[in-house]
Short mmCIF file of C-alpha atoms in Angstrom, two decimals:
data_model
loop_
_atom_site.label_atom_id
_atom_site.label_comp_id
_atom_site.label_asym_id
_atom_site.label_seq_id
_atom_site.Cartn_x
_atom_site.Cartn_y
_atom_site.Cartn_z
CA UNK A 121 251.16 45.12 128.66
CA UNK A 122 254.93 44.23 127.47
CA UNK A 123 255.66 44.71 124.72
CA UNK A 124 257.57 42.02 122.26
CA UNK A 125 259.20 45.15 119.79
CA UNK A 126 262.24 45.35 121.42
CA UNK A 127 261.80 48.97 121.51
CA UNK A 128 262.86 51.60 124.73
CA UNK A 129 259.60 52.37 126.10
CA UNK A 130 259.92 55.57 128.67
CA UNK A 131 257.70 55.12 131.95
CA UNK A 132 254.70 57.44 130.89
CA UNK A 133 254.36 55.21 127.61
CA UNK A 134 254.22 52.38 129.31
CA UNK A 135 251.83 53.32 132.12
CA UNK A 136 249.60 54.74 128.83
CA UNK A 137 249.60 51.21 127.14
CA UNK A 138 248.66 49.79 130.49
CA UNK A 139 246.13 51.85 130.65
CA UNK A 140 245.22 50.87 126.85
CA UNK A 141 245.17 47.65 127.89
CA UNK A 142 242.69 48.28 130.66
CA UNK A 143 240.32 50.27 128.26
CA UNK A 144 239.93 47.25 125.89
CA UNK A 145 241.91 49.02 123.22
CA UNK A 146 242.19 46.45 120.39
CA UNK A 147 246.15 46.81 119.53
CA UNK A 148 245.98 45.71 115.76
CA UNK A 149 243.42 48.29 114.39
CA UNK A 150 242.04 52.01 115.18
CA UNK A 151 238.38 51.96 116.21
CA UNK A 152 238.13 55.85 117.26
CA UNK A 153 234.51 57.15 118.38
CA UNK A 154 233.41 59.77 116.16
CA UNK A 155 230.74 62.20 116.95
CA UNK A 156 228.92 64.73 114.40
CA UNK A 157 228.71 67.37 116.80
CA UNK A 158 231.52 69.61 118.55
CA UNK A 159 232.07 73.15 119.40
CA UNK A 160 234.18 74.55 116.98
CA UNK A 161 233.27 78.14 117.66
CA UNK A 162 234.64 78.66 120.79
CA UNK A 163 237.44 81.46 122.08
CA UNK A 164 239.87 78.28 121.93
CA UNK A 165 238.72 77.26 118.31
CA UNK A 166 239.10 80.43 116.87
CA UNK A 167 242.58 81.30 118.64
CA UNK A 168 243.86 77.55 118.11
CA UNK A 169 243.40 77.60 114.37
CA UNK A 170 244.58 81.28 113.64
CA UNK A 171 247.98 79.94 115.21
CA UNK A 172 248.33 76.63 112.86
CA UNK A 173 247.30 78.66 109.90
CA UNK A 174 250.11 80.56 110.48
CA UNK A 175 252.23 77.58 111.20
CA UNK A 176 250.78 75.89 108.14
CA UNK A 177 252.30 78.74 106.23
CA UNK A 178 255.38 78.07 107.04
CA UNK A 179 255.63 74.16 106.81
CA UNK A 180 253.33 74.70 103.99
CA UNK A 181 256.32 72.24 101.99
CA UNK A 182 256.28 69.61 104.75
CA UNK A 183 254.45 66.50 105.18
CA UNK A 184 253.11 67.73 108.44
CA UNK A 185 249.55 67.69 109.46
CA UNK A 186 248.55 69.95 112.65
CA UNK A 187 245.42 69.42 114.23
CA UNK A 188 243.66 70.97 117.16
CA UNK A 189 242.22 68.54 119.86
CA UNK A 190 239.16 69.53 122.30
CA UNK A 191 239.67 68.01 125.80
CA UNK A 192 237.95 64.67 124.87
CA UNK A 193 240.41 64.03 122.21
CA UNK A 194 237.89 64.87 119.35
CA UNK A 195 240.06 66.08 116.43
CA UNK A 196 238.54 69.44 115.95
CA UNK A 197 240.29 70.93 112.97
CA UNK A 198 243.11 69.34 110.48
CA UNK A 199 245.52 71.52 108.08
CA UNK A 200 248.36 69.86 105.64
CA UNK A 201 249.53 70.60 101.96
CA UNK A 202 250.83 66.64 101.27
CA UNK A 203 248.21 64.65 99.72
CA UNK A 204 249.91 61.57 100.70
CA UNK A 205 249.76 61.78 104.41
CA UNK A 206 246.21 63.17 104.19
CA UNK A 207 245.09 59.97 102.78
CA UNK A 208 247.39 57.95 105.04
CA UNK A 209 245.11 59.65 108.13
CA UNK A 210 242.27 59.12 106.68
CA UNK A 211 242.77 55.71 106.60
CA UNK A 212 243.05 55.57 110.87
CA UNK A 213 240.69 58.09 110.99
CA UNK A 214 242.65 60.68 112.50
CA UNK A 215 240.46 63.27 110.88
CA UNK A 216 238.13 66.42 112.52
CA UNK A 217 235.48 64.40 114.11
CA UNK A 218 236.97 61.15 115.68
CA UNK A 219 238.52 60.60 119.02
CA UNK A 220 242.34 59.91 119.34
CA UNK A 221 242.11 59.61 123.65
CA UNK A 222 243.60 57.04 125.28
CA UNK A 223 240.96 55.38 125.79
CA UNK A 224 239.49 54.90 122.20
CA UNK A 225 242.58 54.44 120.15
CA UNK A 226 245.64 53.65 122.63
CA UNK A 227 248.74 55.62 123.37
CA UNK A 228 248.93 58.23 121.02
CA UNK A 229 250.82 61.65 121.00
CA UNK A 230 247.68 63.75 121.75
CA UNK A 231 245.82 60.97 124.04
CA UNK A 232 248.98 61.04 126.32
CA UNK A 233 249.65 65.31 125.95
CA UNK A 234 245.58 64.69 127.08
CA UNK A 235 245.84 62.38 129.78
CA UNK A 236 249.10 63.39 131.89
CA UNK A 237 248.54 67.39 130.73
CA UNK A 238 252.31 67.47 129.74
CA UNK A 239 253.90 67.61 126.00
CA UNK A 240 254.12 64.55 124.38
CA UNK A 241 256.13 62.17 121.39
CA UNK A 242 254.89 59.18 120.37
CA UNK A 243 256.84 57.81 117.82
CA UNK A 244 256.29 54.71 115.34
CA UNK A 245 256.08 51.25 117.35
CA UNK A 246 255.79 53.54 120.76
CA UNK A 247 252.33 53.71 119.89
CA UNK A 248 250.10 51.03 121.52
CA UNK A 249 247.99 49.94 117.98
CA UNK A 250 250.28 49.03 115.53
CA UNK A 251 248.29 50.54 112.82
CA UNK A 252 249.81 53.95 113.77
CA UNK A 253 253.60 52.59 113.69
CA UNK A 254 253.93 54.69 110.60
CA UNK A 255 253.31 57.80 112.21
CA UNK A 256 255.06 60.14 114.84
CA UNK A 257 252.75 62.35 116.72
CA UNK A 258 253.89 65.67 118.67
CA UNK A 259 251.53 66.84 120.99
CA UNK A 260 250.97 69.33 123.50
CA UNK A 261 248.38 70.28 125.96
CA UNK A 262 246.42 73.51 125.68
CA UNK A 263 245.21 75.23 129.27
CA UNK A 264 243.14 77.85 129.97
CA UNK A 265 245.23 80.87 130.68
CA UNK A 266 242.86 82.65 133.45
CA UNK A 267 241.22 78.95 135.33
CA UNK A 268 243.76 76.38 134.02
CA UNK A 269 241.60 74.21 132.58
CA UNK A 270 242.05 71.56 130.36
CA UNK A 271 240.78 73.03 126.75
CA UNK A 272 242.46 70.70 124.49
CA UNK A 273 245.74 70.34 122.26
CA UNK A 274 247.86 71.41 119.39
CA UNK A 275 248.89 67.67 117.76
CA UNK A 276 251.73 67.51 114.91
CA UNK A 277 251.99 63.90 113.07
CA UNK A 278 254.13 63.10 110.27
CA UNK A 279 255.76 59.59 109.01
CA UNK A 280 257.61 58.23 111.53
CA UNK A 281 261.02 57.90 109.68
CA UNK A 282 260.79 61.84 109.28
CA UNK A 283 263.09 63.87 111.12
CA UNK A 284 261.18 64.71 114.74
CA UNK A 285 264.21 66.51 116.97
CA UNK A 286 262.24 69.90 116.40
CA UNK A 287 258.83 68.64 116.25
CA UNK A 288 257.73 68.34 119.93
CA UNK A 289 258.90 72.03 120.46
CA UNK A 290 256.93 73.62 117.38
CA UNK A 291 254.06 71.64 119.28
CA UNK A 292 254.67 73.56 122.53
CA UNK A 293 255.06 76.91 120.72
CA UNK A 294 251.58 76.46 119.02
CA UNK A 295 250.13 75.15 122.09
CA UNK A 296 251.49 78.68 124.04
CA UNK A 297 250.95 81.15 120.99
CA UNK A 298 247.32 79.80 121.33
CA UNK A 299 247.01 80.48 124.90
CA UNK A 300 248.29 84.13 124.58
CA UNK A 301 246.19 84.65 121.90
CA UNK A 302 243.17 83.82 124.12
CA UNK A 303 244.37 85.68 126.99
CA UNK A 304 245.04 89.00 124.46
CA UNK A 305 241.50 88.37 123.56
CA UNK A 306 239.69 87.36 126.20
CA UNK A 307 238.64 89.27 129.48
CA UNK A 308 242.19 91.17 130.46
CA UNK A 309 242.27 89.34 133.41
CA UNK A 310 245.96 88.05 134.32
CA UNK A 311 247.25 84.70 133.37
CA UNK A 312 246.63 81.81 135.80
CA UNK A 313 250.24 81.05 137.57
CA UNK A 314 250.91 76.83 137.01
CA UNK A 315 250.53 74.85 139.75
CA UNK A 316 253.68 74.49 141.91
CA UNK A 317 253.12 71.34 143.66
CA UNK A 318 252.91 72.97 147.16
CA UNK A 319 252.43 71.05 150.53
CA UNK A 320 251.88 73.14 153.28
CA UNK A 321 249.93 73.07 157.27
CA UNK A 322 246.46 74.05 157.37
CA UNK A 323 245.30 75.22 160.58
CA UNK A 324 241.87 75.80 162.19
CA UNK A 325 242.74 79.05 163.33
CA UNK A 326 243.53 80.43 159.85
CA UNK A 327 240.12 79.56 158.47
CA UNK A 328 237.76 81.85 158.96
CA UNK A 329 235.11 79.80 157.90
CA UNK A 330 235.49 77.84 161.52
CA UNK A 331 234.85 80.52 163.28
CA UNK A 332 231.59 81.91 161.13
CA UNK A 333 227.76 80.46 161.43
CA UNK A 334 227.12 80.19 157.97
CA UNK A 335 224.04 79.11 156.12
CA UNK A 336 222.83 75.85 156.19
CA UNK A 337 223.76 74.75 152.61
CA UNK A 338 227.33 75.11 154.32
CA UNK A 339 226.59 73.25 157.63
CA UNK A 340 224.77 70.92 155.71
CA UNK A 341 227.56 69.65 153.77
CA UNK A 342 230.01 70.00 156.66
CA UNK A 343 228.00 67.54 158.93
CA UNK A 344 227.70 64.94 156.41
CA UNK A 345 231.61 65.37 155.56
CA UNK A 346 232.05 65.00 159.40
CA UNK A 347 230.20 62.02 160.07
CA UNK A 348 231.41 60.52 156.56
CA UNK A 349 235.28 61.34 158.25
CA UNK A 350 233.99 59.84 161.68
CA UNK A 351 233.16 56.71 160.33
CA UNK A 352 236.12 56.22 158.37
CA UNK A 353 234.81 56.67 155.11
CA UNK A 354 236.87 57.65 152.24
CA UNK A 355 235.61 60.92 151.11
CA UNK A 356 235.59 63.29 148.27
CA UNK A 357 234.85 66.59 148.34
CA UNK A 358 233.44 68.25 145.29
CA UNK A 359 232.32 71.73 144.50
CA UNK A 360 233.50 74.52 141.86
CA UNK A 361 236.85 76.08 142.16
CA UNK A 362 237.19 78.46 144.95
CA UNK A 363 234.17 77.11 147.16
CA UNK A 364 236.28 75.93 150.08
CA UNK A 365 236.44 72.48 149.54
CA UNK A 366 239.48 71.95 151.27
CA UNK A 367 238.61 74.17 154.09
CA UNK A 368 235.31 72.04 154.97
CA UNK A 369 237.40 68.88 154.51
CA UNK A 370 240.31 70.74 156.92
CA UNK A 371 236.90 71.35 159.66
CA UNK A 372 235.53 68.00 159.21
CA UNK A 373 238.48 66.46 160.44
CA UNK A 374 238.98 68.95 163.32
CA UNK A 375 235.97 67.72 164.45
CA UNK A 376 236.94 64.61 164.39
CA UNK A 377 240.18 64.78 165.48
CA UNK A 378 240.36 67.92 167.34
CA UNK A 379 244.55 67.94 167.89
CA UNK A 380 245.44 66.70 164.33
CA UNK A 381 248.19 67.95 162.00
CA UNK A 382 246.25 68.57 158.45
CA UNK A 383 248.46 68.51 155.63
CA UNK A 384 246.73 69.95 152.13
CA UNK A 385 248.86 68.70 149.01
CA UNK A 386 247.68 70.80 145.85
CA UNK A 387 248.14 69.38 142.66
CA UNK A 388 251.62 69.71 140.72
CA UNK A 389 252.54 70.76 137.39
CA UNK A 390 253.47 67.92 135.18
CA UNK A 391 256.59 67.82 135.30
CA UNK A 392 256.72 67.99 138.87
CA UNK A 393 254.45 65.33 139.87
CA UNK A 394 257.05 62.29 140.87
CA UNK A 395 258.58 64.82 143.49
CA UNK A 396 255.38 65.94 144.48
CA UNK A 397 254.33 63.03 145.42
CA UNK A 398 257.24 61.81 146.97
CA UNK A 399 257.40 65.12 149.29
CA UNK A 400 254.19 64.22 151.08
CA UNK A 401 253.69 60.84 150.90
CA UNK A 402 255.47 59.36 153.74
CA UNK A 403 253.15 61.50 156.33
CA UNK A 404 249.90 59.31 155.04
CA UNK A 405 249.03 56.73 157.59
CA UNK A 406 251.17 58.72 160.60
CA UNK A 407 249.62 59.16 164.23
CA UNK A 408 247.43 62.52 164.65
CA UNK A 409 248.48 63.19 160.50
CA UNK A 410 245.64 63.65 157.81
CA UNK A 411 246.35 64.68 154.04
CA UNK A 412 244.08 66.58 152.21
CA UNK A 413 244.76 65.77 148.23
CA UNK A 414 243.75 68.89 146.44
CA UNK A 415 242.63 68.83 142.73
CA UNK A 416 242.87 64.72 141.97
CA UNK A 417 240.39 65.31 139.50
CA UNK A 418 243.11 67.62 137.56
CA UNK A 419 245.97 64.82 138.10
CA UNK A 420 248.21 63.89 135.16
CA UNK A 421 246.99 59.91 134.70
CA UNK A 422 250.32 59.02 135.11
CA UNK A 423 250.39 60.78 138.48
CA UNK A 424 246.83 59.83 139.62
CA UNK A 425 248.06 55.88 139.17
CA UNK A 426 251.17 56.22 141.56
CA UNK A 427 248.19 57.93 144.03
CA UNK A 428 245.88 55.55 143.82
CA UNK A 429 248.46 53.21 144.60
CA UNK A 430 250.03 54.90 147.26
CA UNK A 431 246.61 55.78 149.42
CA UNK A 432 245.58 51.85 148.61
CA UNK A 433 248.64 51.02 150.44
CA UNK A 434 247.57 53.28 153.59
CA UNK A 435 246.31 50.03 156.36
CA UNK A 436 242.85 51.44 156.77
CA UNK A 437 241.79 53.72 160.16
CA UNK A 438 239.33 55.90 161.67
CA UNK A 439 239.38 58.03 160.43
CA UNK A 440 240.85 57.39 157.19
CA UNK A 441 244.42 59.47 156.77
CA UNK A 442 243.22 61.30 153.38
CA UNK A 443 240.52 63.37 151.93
CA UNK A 444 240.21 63.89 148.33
CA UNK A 445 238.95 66.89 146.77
CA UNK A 446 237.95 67.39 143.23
CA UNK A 447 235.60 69.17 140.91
CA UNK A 448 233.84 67.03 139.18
CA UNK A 449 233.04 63.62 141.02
CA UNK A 450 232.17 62.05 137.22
CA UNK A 451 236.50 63.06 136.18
CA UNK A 452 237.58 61.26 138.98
CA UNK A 453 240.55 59.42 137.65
CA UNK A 454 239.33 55.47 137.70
CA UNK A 455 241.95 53.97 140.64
CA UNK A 456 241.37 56.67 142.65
CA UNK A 457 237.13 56.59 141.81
CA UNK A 458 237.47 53.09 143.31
CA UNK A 459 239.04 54.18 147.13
CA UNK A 460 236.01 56.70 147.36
CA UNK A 461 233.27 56.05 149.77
CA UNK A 462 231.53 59.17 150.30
CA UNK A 463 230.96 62.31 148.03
CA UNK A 464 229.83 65.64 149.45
CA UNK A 465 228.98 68.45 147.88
CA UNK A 466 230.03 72.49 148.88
CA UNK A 467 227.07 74.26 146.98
CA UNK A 468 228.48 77.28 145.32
CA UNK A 469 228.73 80.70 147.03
CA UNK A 470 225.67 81.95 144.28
CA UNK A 471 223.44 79.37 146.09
CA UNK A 472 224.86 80.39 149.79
CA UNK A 473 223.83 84.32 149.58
CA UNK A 474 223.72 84.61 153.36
CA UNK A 475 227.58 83.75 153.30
CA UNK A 476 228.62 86.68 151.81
CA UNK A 477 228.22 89.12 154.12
CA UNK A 478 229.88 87.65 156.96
CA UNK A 479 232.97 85.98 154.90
CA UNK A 480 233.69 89.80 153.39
CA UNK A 481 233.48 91.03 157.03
CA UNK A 482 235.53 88.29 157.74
CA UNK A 483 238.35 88.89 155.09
CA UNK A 484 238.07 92.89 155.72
CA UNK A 485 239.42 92.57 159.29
CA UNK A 486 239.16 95.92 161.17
CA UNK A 487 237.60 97.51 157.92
CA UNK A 488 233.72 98.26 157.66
CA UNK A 489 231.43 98.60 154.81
CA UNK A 490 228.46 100.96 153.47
CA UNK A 491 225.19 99.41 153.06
CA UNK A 492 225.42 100.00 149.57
CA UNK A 493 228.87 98.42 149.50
CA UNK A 494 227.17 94.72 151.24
CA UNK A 495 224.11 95.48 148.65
CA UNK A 496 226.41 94.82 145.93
CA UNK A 497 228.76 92.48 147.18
CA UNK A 498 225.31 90.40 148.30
CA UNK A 499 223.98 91.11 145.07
CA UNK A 500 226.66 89.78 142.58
CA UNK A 501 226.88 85.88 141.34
CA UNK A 502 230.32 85.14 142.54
CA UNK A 503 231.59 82.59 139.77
CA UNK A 504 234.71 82.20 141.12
CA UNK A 505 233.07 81.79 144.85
CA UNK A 506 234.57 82.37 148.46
CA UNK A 507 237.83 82.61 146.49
CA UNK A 508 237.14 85.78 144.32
CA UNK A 509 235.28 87.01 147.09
CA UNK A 510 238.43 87.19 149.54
CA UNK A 511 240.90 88.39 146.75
CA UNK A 512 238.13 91.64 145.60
CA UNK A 513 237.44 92.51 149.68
CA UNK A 514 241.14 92.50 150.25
CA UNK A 515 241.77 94.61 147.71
CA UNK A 516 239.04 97.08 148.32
CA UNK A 517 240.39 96.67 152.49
CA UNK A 518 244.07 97.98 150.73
CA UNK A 519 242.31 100.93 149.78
CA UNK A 520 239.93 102.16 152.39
CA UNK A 521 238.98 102.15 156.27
CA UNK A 522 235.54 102.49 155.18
CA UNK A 523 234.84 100.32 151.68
CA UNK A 524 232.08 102.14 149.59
CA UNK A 525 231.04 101.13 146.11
CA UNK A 526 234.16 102.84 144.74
CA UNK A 527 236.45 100.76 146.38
CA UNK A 528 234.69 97.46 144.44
CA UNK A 529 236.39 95.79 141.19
CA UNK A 530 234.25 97.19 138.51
CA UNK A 531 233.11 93.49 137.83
CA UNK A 532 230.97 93.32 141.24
CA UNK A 533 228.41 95.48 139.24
CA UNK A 534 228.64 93.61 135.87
CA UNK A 535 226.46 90.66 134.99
CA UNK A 536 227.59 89.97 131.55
CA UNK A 537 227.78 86.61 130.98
CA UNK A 538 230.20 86.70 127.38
CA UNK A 539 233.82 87.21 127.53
CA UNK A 540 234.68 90.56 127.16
CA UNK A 541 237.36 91.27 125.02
CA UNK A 542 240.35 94.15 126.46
CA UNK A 543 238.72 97.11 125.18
CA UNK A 544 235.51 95.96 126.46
CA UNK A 545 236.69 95.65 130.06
CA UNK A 546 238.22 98.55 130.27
CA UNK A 547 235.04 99.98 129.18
CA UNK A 548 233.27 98.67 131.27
CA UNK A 549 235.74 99.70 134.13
CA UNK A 550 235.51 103.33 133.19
CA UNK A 551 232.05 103.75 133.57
CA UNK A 552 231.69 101.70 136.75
CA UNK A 553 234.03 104.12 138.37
CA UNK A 554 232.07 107.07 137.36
CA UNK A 555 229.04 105.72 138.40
CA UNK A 556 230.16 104.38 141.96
CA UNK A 557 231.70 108.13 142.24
CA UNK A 558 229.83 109.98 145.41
CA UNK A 559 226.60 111.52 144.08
CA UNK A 560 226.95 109.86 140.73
CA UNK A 561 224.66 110.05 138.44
CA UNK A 562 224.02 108.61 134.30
CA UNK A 563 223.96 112.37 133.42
CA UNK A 564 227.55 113.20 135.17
CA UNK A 565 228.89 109.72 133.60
CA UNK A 566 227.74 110.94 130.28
CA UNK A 567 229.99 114.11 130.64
CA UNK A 568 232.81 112.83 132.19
CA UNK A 569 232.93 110.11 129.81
CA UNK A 570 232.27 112.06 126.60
CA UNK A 571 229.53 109.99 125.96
CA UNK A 572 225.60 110.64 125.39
CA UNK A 573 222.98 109.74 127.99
CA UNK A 574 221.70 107.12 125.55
CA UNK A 575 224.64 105.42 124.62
CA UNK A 576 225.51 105.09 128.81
CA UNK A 577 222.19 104.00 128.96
CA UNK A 578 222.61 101.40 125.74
CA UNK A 579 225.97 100.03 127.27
CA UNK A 580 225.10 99.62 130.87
CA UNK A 581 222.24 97.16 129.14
CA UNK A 582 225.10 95.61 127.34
CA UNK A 583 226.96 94.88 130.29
CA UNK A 584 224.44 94.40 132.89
CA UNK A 585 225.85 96.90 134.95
CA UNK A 586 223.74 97.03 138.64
CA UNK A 587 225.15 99.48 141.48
CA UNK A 588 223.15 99.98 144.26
CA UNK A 589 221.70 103.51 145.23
CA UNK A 590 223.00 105.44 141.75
CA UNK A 591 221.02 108.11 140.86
CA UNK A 592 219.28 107.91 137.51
#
């Protein structure tokens, strides 16, 4: 769409009113979906609105309305003092319940923070329905700080004549001070690094997967992604994070193409996506050269557009020079939905049991284990899959020839499925180490821990704490 406003329109905003225009977005009026239902009860909701009461509190004077966004775009929570601009919102609709995404009510400051995962302005006739000309909309993306996931956003709109230099930045700050206030009270575990945009060689001989017999569910889904590659469909491979997606893509094409130079390129931060793309780019369609695109489910929109039209440029071959990999099949951005010919799925490592053992053995090099040490690694659920698996063998390798029980992180032995909060895990921790102790027993835990048999007893039911072989 051009617009006829005479109005600078950056390159995101107008790649998000192209999109608009694709979606059917009427630009004259605001038709947002609204739903009755949403989870407002969540770690997010609870930490997201904490940090704009607190905000509120101190633009309590200003006609400033913060809102908190799930990842749909559904406006989960709304706080402002001025009466005026309350109405004025009601009026679009840009109230808890309704959908400001892209798709349902055009460029927007939260719809775009949504779509390309990266802070956003929108001001006045930058927005693609002209019924929200009077408004300028600071909005910023909220991740989760141990996966990265997309939770939702912190969104700031006031009139659009208003003064917005510093508006954009509060955004941010909410958007972070919610994300360390879920991390202080969530699990302990340490904040996700962001994505670098790193391109790098994978080769065969650094997977040990290639050089394992796994279980079926594994060769299964390798010999349909190798006869998918061998015909010269485009694939997608999809799975949970940490499964090994691109490591079964990386063998399928070895297979294939025995001699060829596989090139994985992860997804980028925001910011960095126009140089990410431009790094790797001009290896797609090269002799003996396949690219593995990591994550295009996760892609800024912006960014997933300029791939979509960069691999649809690629003169088609057998096999084709890219593999996709993404989470969830159903996210797939829609340009790069429509290149896809095959999907296979990795089942997840919880559903591949018979893995475990000989990918620990694998990532333990010279080390060995105990029984009771493969008892529990075979026992747990793995949710972050062959990925968690490496990182807590390697660690337990740094600390012993031998690995025992001891040498485990205490959350092999926990099945609690709730977040535990700090004090929780490093309850937990404490009396996993006493009871993975040589000779252990629920008796010498008690003592050591100052605690009565009972209450060991009441919170190893609390959090579903299993080790193999410990005395009673």
């Amino acid at each position: 769409m051009e617009p006829e406003r005479g109005v600078a329109v950056p390159a995101r905003l107008r790649a998000s009113w192209q999109r608009s225009e694709r979606y059917g977005v009427p630009p004259d009026e605001v038709q947002p979906v609204f739903t009755g239902t949403f989870d407002d009860e969540s770690l997010f909701c609870e930490c997201g609105n904490e940090v704009l009461r607190g905000l509120h509190e101190t633009l309590a004077n200003e006609p400033v309305s913060l809102m908190l966004t799930d990842s749909e775009g559904f406006v989960l929570s709304r706080l402002c003092s001025d009466n005026a601009i309350l109405r004025s919102l009601d009026r679009v609709h840009l109230a808890p319940g309704f959908s400001y995404a892209e798709r349902n009510a055009g460029t927007n400051g939260l719809g775009l923070a949504l779509a390309d995962r990266a802070p956003s302005l929108v001001s006045a006739e930058q927005h693609y329905c002209s019924g929200l000309w009077g408004y300028t909309c600071a909005a910023a993306p909220v991740l989760d700080p141990a996966t990265g996931a997309l939770l939702g956003s912190v969104n700031l709109t006031t009139w659009s004549q208003s003064s917005k230099e510093l508006l954009l930045a509060v955004a941010q700050a909410a958007a972070g001070n919610t994300a360390a206030l879920m991390m202080a009270r969530g699990s302990g575990r340490p904040v996700r690094p962001a994505p670098r945009g790193e391109v790098f060689r994978v080769y065969s001989d650094r997977l040990p997967e290639a050089r394992l017999r796994l279980s079926r569910g594994w060769q299964d889904a390798l010999t349909e992604a190798e006869e998918a590659v061998g015909r010269g469909r485009v694939v997608v491979v999809t799975g949970e994070p940490g499964v090994g997606k691109t490591v079964l893509a990386s063998m399928a094409r070895r297979t294939v193409r025995p001699r060829e130079r596989v090139l994985n390129a992860r997804p980028p931060a925001p910011r960095d996506a126009d140089a990410w793309l431009a790094l790797w780019a001009p290896e797609l369609g090269k002799d003996d050269t396949g690219v593995i695109v990591s994550g295009v489910d996760a892609l800024p929109a912006s960014a997933a557009e300029e791939l979509a039209r960069a691999l649809a440029a690629v003169p088609p071959a057998v096999p084709a020079p890219f593999v996709l990999t993404a989470a969830d099949p159903g996210a797939l951005p829609d340009g790069l939905g429509e290149l896809v010919d095959s999907v296979v799925e990795v089942p997840a490592l919880r559903y591949r049991p018979d893995d475990v053992e000989p990918l620990a053995r694998s990532f333990a090099g010279r080390r060995e284990f105990t029984t009771a040490a493969l008892r529990a690694l075979q026992a747990y659920q793995w949710p972050g899959n062959v990925r968690q698996l490496r990182e807590v063998v390697r660690q337990a390798a740094a600390r012993a020839d031998v690995i025992d029980t001891r040498h485990l992180a205490p959350e092999v032995f926990s099945g609690a499925t709730h977040r535990l909060t700090r004090m929780e895990a490093v309850e937990r921790d404490e009396i996993v180490r006493c009871l993975t102790q040589p000779g252990a027993s629920v008796a010498k835990a008690a003592t050591l821990l100052g605690m009565s048999r009972a209450t060991i007893y009441r919170k190893i039911a609390h959090y579903d704490i299993k080790v193999p072989g410990r005395a009673r």
